[in-house]
Amino acid sequence: MDNISPVLEPVNKTKNGYDSSPENIKRSQISIHEAIKSGNEDIVIKIICSNPEIINAREPRYNRTPLLVAVDIGYYRISEILLVYKCNPNAADIYGLTALHTAVSNRSPRLVKLLLDYGANVNPPQRFRGMTPLYMAVEYDLRSTVAMLLKKGASISDATVEGRNVLDVAMTVSSAMRRLVRSYEVKDIIERNRMMVRLHGCKAFWK
């Protein structure tokens, strides 16, 4: 992405309370999670460059990756840096929250789009209380986010642990949300029917 370079000039002075010299970073005295919380993009990049494997390191308490921390705080630029350096966009914490869940929960369509652009699974197997990101977006009445997720193929039929699916929730939120979800439900049914016709044609061909 723009202006994200793996090559950085050495910085030996303390910034935001951290000694960002290459020697200090090499000794792993700065946790990547701490660097992200400080909002210091330069130090985050230096830590990644000094040890690329740290890109998906987990926090001990909530099992969060650097991306989960950055998205939770709302740091767009740092989230983008982590994604450019090939972090896992689909990692989940101990509660089953992925970065996409978190971006939706924080009502950040910009971060939702960023995550989707970098391959975040729109139907993650991990669920927060059984909820998909789409379910959360519908429940919060986030129409632009719902539209983004649906365009990327988010499942309308997936149910939560309570057995309610996305359309069930949309019915209780607003008429606009109900119309939006239903319009994609129709498209989904049409596409499934087309798929069945194609599969039937293939079977007939091989008989």
PDB file of C-alpha atoms in Angstrom:
ATOM      1  CA  MET A   1       0.000   0.000   0.000  1.00  0.00           C
ATOM      2  CA  ASP A   2       1.018   3.690  -0.160  1.00  0.00           C
ATOM      3  CA  ASN A   3       4.110   4.792   1.717  1.00  0.00           C
ATOM      4  CA  ILE A   4       4.575   1.536   3.619  1.00  0.00           C
ATOM      5  CA  SER A   5       8.190   0.561   3.242  1.00  0.00           C
ATOM      6  CA  PRO A   6      10.070  -2.263   4.962  1.00  0.00           C
ATOM      7  CA  VAL A   7      13.237  -0.138   4.833  1.00  0.00           C
ATOM      8  CA  LEU A   8      13.491   2.338   7.697  1.00  0.00           C
ATOM      9  CA  GLU A   9      16.235   4.626   8.911  1.00  0.00           C
ATOM     10  CA  PRO A  10      17.625   3.701  12.354  1.00  0.00           C
ATOM     11  CA  VAL A  11      16.004   5.696  15.148  1.00  0.00           C
ATOM     12  CA  ASN A  12      17.994   5.733  18.384  1.00  0.00           C
ATOM     13  CA  LYS A  13      16.014   8.169  20.469  1.00  0.00           C
ATOM     14  CA  THR A  14      13.099   7.331  22.701  1.00  0.00           C
ATOM     15  CA  LYS A  15       9.681   7.909  21.129  1.00  0.00           C
ATOM     16  CA  ASN A  16       6.376   7.520  22.995  1.00  0.00           C
ATOM     17  CA  GLY A  17       8.286   6.044  25.911  1.00  0.00           C
ATOM     18  CA  TYR A  18      10.085   3.344  23.886  1.00  0.00           C
ATOM     19  CA  ASP A  19      13.719   2.993  22.892  1.00  0.00           C
ATOM     20  CA  SER A  20      13.297   2.235  19.198  1.00  0.00           C
ATOM     21  CA  SER A  21      16.945   1.538  18.467  1.00  0.00           C
ATOM     22  CA  PRO A  22      17.568  -1.625  16.377  1.00  0.00           C
ATOM     23  CA  GLU A  23      19.533  -3.146  19.288  1.00  0.00           C
ATOM     24  CA  ASN A  24      16.667  -2.723  21.721  1.00  0.00           C
ATOM     25  CA  ILE A  25      14.129  -4.130  19.277  1.00  0.00           C
ATOM     26  CA  LYS A  26      16.382  -7.116  18.587  1.00  0.00           C
ATOM     27  CA  ARG A  27      16.488  -7.908  22.297  1.00  0.00           C
ATOM     28  CA  SER A  28      12.656  -8.094  22.126  1.00  0.00           C
ATOM     29  CA  GLN A  29      12.293  -5.607  24.977  1.00  0.00           C
ATOM     30  CA  ILE A  30       9.337  -4.068  23.162  1.00  0.00           C
ATOM     31  CA  SER A  31       6.266  -6.216  22.660  1.00  0.00           C
ATOM     32  CA  ILE A  32       4.577  -5.688  19.303  1.00  0.00           C
ATOM     33  CA  HIS A  33       1.277  -5.403  21.177  1.00  0.00           C
ATOM     34  CA  GLU A  34       2.704  -2.598  23.346  1.00  0.00           C
ATOM     35  CA  ALA A  35       4.047  -0.832  20.270  1.00  0.00           C
ATOM     36  CA  ILE A  36       0.624  -1.007  18.631  1.00  0.00           C
ATOM     37  CA  LYS A  37      -1.082   0.351  21.741  1.00  0.00           C
ATOM     38  CA  SER A  38       1.354   3.290  21.699  1.00  0.00           C
ATOM     39  CA  GLY A  39       0.254   4.085  18.143  1.00  0.00           C
ATOM     40  CA  ASN A  40       3.871   4.248  16.947  1.00  0.00           C
ATOM     41  CA  GLU A  41       3.839   3.012  13.345  1.00  0.00           C
ATOM     42  CA  ASP A  42       7.624   3.191  12.880  1.00  0.00           C
ATOM     43  CA  ILE A  43       8.314   0.937  15.851  1.00  0.00           C
ATOM     44  CA  VAL A  44       5.652  -1.537  14.730  1.00  0.00           C
ATOM     45  CA  ILE A  45       7.321  -1.830  11.314  1.00  0.00           C
ATOM     46  CA  LYS A  46      10.794  -2.179  12.860  1.00  0.00           C
ATOM     47  CA  ILE A  47       9.648  -4.954  15.184  1.00  0.00           C
ATOM     48  CA  ILE A  48       8.090  -6.839  12.261  1.00  0.00           C
ATOM     49  CA  CYS A  49      11.221  -6.402  10.138  1.00  0.00           C
ATOM     50  CA  SER A  50      13.461  -7.608  12.970  1.00  0.00           C
ATOM     51  CA  ASN A  51      11.315 -10.720  13.506  1.00  0.00           C
ATOM     52  CA  PRO A  52       8.640 -11.390  10.826  1.00  0.00           C
ATOM     53  CA  GLU A  53       7.260 -14.376  12.772  1.00  0.00           C
ATOM     54  CA  ILE A  54       5.985 -12.008  15.456  1.00  0.00           C
ATOM     55  CA  ILE A  55       3.280 -10.734  13.085  1.00  0.00           C
ATOM     56  CA  ASN A  56       0.754 -13.219  14.531  1.00  0.00           C
ATOM     57  CA  ALA A  57       2.054 -13.306  18.134  1.00  0.00           C
ATOM     58  CA  ARG A  58      -0.616 -13.796  20.797  1.00  0.00           C
ATOM     59  CA  GLU A  59      -1.257 -11.764  23.928  1.00  0.00           C
ATOM     60  CA  PRO A  60      -1.278 -14.079  26.954  1.00  0.00           C
ATOM     61  CA  ARG A  61      -4.584 -12.985  28.502  1.00  0.00           C
ATOM     62  CA  TYR A  62      -7.098 -12.725  25.653  1.00  0.00           C
ATOM     63  CA  ASN A  63      -5.077 -14.540  22.980  1.00  0.00           C
ATOM     64  CA  ARG A  64      -5.245 -11.515  20.676  1.00  0.00           C
ATOM     65  CA  THR A  65      -2.978 -11.079  17.672  1.00  0.00           C
ATOM     66  CA  PRO A  66      -1.458  -7.681  16.798  1.00  0.00           C
ATOM     67  CA  LEU A  67      -4.200  -7.147  14.196  1.00  0.00           C
ATOM     68  CA  LEU A  68      -6.938  -7.795  16.752  1.00  0.00           C
ATOM     69  CA  VAL A  69      -5.370  -5.191  19.048  1.00  0.00           C
ATOM     70  CA  ALA A  70      -5.001  -2.600  16.272  1.00  0.00           C
ATOM     71  CA  VAL A  71      -8.560  -3.053  15.002  1.00  0.00           C
ATOM     72  CA  ASP A  72      -9.981  -2.954  18.534  1.00  0.00           C
ATOM     73  CA  ILE A  73      -8.273   0.400  19.187  1.00  0.00           C
ATOM     74  CA  GLY A  74      -9.320   1.642  15.753  1.00  0.00           C
ATOM     75  CA  TYR A  75      -5.846   2.192  14.282  1.00  0.00           C
ATOM     76  CA  TYR A  76      -6.494   2.034  10.540  1.00  0.00           C
ATOM     77  CA  ARG A  77      -2.911   2.708   9.454  1.00  0.00           C
ATOM     78  CA  ILE A  78      -1.353   0.131  11.787  1.00  0.00           C
ATOM     79  CA  SER A  79      -3.983  -2.427  10.754  1.00  0.00           C
ATOM     80  CA  GLU A  80      -3.059  -1.746   7.136  1.00  0.00           C
ATOM     81  CA  ILE A  81       0.656  -2.175   7.905  1.00  0.00           C
ATOM     82  CA  LEU A  82       0.027  -5.550   9.573  1.00  0.00           C
ATOM     83  CA  LEU A  83      -2.071  -6.732   6.621  1.00  0.00           C
ATOM     84  CA  VAL A  84       0.557  -5.575   4.111  1.00  0.00           C
ATOM     85  CA  TYR A  85       3.119  -7.634   6.042  1.00  0.00           C
ATOM     86  CA  LYS A  86       0.865 -10.716   5.678  1.00  0.00           C
ATOM     87  CA  CYS A  87      -0.653 -11.126   9.123  1.00  0.00           C
ATOM     88  CA  ASN A  88      -3.531 -13.581   9.469  1.00  0.00           C
ATOM     89  CA  PRO A  89      -6.749 -11.571   8.920  1.00  0.00           C
ATOM     90  CA  ASN A  90      -8.909 -14.414  10.270  1.00  0.00           C
ATOM     91  CA  ALA A  91      -7.357 -15.090  13.682  1.00  0.00           C
ATOM     92  CA  ALA A  92      -9.797 -15.085  16.618  1.00  0.00           C
ATOM     93  CA  ASP A  93      -9.371 -14.347  20.323  1.00  0.00           C
ATOM     94  CA  ILE A  94     -10.505 -16.543  23.230  1.00  0.00           C
ATOM     95  CA  TYR A  95     -14.085 -15.358  22.771  1.00  0.00           C
ATOM     96  CA  GLY A  96     -14.242 -16.222  19.071  1.00  0.00           C
ATOM     97  CA  LEU A  97     -13.973 -12.603  17.932  1.00  0.00           C
ATOM     98  CA  THR A  98     -12.145 -12.066  14.644  1.00  0.00           C
ATOM     99  CA  ALA A  99     -10.885  -8.674  13.469  1.00  0.00           C
ATOM    100  CA  LEU A 100     -13.951  -8.460  11.219  1.00  0.00           C
ATOM    101  CA  HIS A 101     -16.282  -9.020  14.192  1.00  0.00           C
ATOM    102  CA  THR A 102     -14.412  -6.282  16.066  1.00  0.00           C
ATOM    103  CA  ALA A 103     -14.518  -3.771  13.207  1.00  0.00           C
ATOM    104  CA  VAL A 104     -18.275  -4.327  12.871  1.00  0.00           C
ATOM    105  CA  SER A 105     -18.805  -4.073  16.631  1.00  0.00           C
ATOM    106  CA  ASN A 106     -16.824  -0.805  16.715  1.00  0.00           C
ATOM    107  CA  ARG A 107     -18.962   0.535  13.850  1.00  0.00           C
ATOM    108  CA  SER A 108     -15.991   1.139  11.574  1.00  0.00           C
ATOM    109  CA  PRO A 109     -16.974   0.539   7.917  1.00  0.00           C
ATOM    110  CA  ARG A 110     -13.535   1.761   6.835  1.00  0.00           C
ATOM    111  CA  LEU A 111     -11.805  -1.018   8.774  1.00  0.00           C
ATOM    112  CA  VAL A 112     -14.413  -3.535   7.609  1.00  0.00           C
ATOM    113  CA  LYS A 113     -13.588  -2.670   3.988  1.00  0.00           C
ATOM    114  CA  LEU A 114      -9.842  -2.862   4.658  1.00  0.00           C
ATOM    115  CA  LEU A 115     -10.153  -6.331   6.200  1.00  0.00           C
ATOM    116  CA  LEU A 116     -12.351  -7.590   3.358  1.00  0.00           C
ATOM    117  CA  ASP A 117      -9.890  -6.204   0.796  1.00  0.00           C
ATOM    118  CA  TYR A 118      -7.134  -8.241   2.467  1.00  0.00           C
ATOM    119  CA  GLY A 119      -9.037 -11.510   2.509  1.00  0.00           C
ATOM    120  CA  ALA A 120     -10.901 -11.578   5.821  1.00  0.00           C
ATOM    121  CA  ASN A 121     -13.371 -14.466   5.827  1.00  0.00           C
ATOM    122  CA  VAL A 122     -16.858 -13.001   5.607  1.00  0.00           C
ATOM    123  CA  ASN A 123     -18.272 -16.225   7.120  1.00  0.00           C
ATOM    124  CA  PRO A 124     -15.662 -17.091   9.762  1.00  0.00           C
ATOM    125  CA  PRO A 125     -15.951 -20.496  11.459  1.00  0.00           C
ATOM    126  CA  GLN A 126     -15.234 -18.756  14.757  1.00  0.00           C
ATOM    127  CA  ARG A 127     -18.335 -17.175  16.251  1.00  0.00           C
ATOM    128  CA  PHE A 128     -18.806 -14.650  19.031  1.00  0.00           C
ATOM    129  CA  ARG A 129     -21.784 -16.027  20.994  1.00  0.00           C
ATOM    130  CA  GLY A 130     -22.659 -17.839  17.764  1.00  0.00           C
ATOM    131  CA  MET A 131     -22.859 -14.587  15.771  1.00  0.00           C
ATOM    132  CA  THR A 132     -21.305 -13.921  12.377  1.00  0.00           C
ATOM    133  CA  PRO A 133     -20.091 -10.397  11.493  1.00  0.00           C
ATOM    134  CA  LEU A 134     -23.178  -9.999   9.274  1.00  0.00           C
ATOM    135  CA  TYR A 135     -25.506 -10.918  12.134  1.00  0.00           C
ATOM    136  CA  MET A 136     -23.844  -8.262  14.315  1.00  0.00           C
ATOM    137  CA  ALA A 137     -24.045  -5.617  11.573  1.00  0.00           C
ATOM    138  CA  VAL A 138     -27.758  -6.292  11.039  1.00  0.00           C
ATOM    139  CA  GLU A 139     -28.439  -6.205  14.778  1.00  0.00           C
ATOM    140  CA  TYR A 140     -26.657  -2.819  15.047  1.00  0.00           C
ATOM    141  CA  ASP A 141     -28.562  -1.500  11.982  1.00  0.00           C
ATOM    142  CA  LEU A 142     -25.329  -0.731  10.078  1.00  0.00           C
ATOM    143  CA  ARG A 143     -26.720  -0.660   6.563  1.00  0.00           C
ATOM    144  CA  SER A 144     -23.550   0.289   4.665  1.00  0.00           C
ATOM    145  CA  THR A 145     -21.604  -2.433   6.498  1.00  0.00           C
ATOM    146  CA  VAL A 146     -24.365  -4.981   5.896  1.00  0.00           C
ATOM    147  CA  ALA A 147     -24.320  -4.152   2.170  1.00  0.00           C
ATOM    148  CA  MET A 148     -20.524  -4.594   2.063  1.00  0.00           C
ATOM    149  CA  LEU A 149     -20.677  -7.973   3.795  1.00  0.00           C
ATOM    150  CA  LEU A 150     -23.537  -9.218   1.622  1.00  0.00           C
ATOM    151  CA  LYS A 151     -21.714  -8.200  -1.562  1.00  0.00           C
ATOM    152  CA  LYS A 152     -18.761 -10.294  -0.367  1.00  0.00           C
ATOM    153  CA  GLY A 153     -20.994 -13.345   0.080  1.00  0.00           C
ATOM    154  CA  ALA A 154     -21.935 -13.251   3.760  1.00  0.00           C
ATOM    155  CA  SER A 155     -24.415 -16.013   4.567  1.00  0.00           C
ATOM    156  CA  ILE A 156     -27.969 -14.955   5.366  1.00  0.00           C
ATOM    157  CA  SER A 157     -29.053 -18.417   6.497  1.00  0.00           C
ATOM    158  CA  ASP A 158     -26.402 -18.921   9.200  1.00  0.00           C
ATOM    159  CA  ALA A 159     -28.116 -19.198  12.584  1.00  0.00           C
ATOM    160  CA  THR A 160     -26.835 -18.171  16.007  1.00  0.00           C
ATOM    161  CA  VAL A 161     -26.877 -20.351  19.098  1.00  0.00           C
ATOM    162  CA  GLU A 162     -30.384 -19.041  19.778  1.00  0.00           C
ATOM    163  CA  GLY A 163     -31.470 -20.370  16.379  1.00  0.00           C
ATOM    164  CA  ARG A 164     -32.230 -16.960  14.871  1.00  0.00           C
ATOM    165  CA  ASN A 165     -30.767 -16.141  11.469  1.00  0.00           C
ATOM    166  CA  VAL A 166     -29.942 -12.808   9.876  1.00  0.00           C
ATOM    167  CA  LEU A 167     -33.368 -12.334   8.304  1.00  0.00           C
ATOM    168  CA  ASP A 168     -35.064 -13.011  11.642  1.00  0.00           C
ATOM    169  CA  VAL A 169     -33.033 -10.190  13.189  1.00  0.00           C
ATOM    170  CA  ALA A 170     -33.564  -7.832  10.234  1.00  0.00           C
ATOM    171  CA  MET A 171     -37.330  -8.178  10.693  1.00  0.00           C
ATOM    172  CA  THR A 172     -37.028  -6.648  14.178  1.00  0.00           C
ATOM    173  CA  VAL A 173     -34.543  -3.870  13.324  1.00  0.00           C
ATOM    174  CA  SER A 174     -36.094  -1.690  10.608  1.00  0.00           C
ATOM    175  CA  SER A 175     -38.046  -1.908   7.377  1.00  0.00           C
ATOM    176  CA  ALA A 176     -35.015  -0.608   5.447  1.00  0.00           C
ATOM    177  CA  MET A 177     -32.807  -3.350   6.879  1.00  0.00           C
ATOM    178  CA  ARG A 178     -35.452  -5.967   6.158  1.00  0.00           C
ATOM    179  CA  ARG A 179     -35.651  -4.869   2.499  1.00  0.00           C
ATOM    180  CA  LEU A 180     -31.858  -4.841   2.169  1.00  0.00           C
ATOM    181  CA  VAL A 181     -31.399  -8.355   3.535  1.00  0.00           C
ATOM    182  CA  ARG A 182     -34.352  -9.721   1.587  1.00  0.00           C
ATOM    183  CA  SER A 183     -32.989  -8.328  -1.686  1.00  0.00           C
ATOM    184  CA  TYR A 184     -29.807 -10.356  -1.167  1.00  0.00           C
ATOM    185  CA  GLU A 185     -31.768 -13.377   0.019  1.00  0.00           C
ATOM    186  CA  VAL A 186     -33.545 -13.432  -3.368  1.00  0.00           C
ATOM    187  CA  LYS A 187     -30.202 -13.140  -5.191  1.00  0.00           C
ATOM    188  CA  ASP A 188     -28.812 -15.954  -3.044  1.00  0.00           C
ATOM    189  CA  ILE A 189     -31.754 -18.235  -3.874  1.00  0.00           C
ATOM    190  CA  ILE A 190     -31.442 -17.465  -7.611  1.00  0.00           C
ATOM    191  CA  GLU A 191     -27.708 -18.210  -7.550  1.00  0.00           C
ATOM    192  CA  ARG A 192     -28.248 -21.500  -5.685  1.00  0.00           C
ATOM    193  CA  ASN A 193     -30.886 -22.509  -8.240  1.00  0.00           C
ATOM    194  CA  ARG A 194     -28.500 -21.710 -11.092  1.00  0.00           C
ATOM    195  CA  MET A 195     -25.839 -23.822  -9.415  1.00  0.00           C
ATOM    196  CA  MET A 196     -28.248 -26.747  -9.085  1.00  0.00           C
ATOM    197  CA  VAL A 197     -29.166 -26.460 -12.781  1.00  0.00           C
ATOM    198  CA  ARG A 198     -25.482 -26.480 -13.754  1.00  0.00           C
ATOM    199  CA  LEU A 199     -24.762 -29.481 -11.519  1.00  0.00           C
ATOM    200  CA  HIS A 200     -27.791 -31.314 -12.912  1.00  0.00           C
ATOM    201  CA  GLY A 201     -26.532 -30.619 -16.439  1.00  0.00           C
ATOM    202  CA  CYS A 202     -23.113 -32.051 -15.582  1.00  0.00           C
ATOM    203  CA  LYS A 203     -24.667 -35.219 -14.141  1.00  0.00           C
ATOM    204  CA  ALA A 204     -26.860 -35.649 -17.234  1.00  0.00           C
ATOM    205  CA  PHE A 205     -23.797 -35.251 -19.467  1.00  0.00           C
ATOM    206  CA  TRP A 206     -21.862 -38.037 -17.693  1.00  0.00           C
ATOM    207  CA  LYS A 207     -24.747 -40.536 -17.661  1.00  0.00           C
TER     208      LYS A 207
END
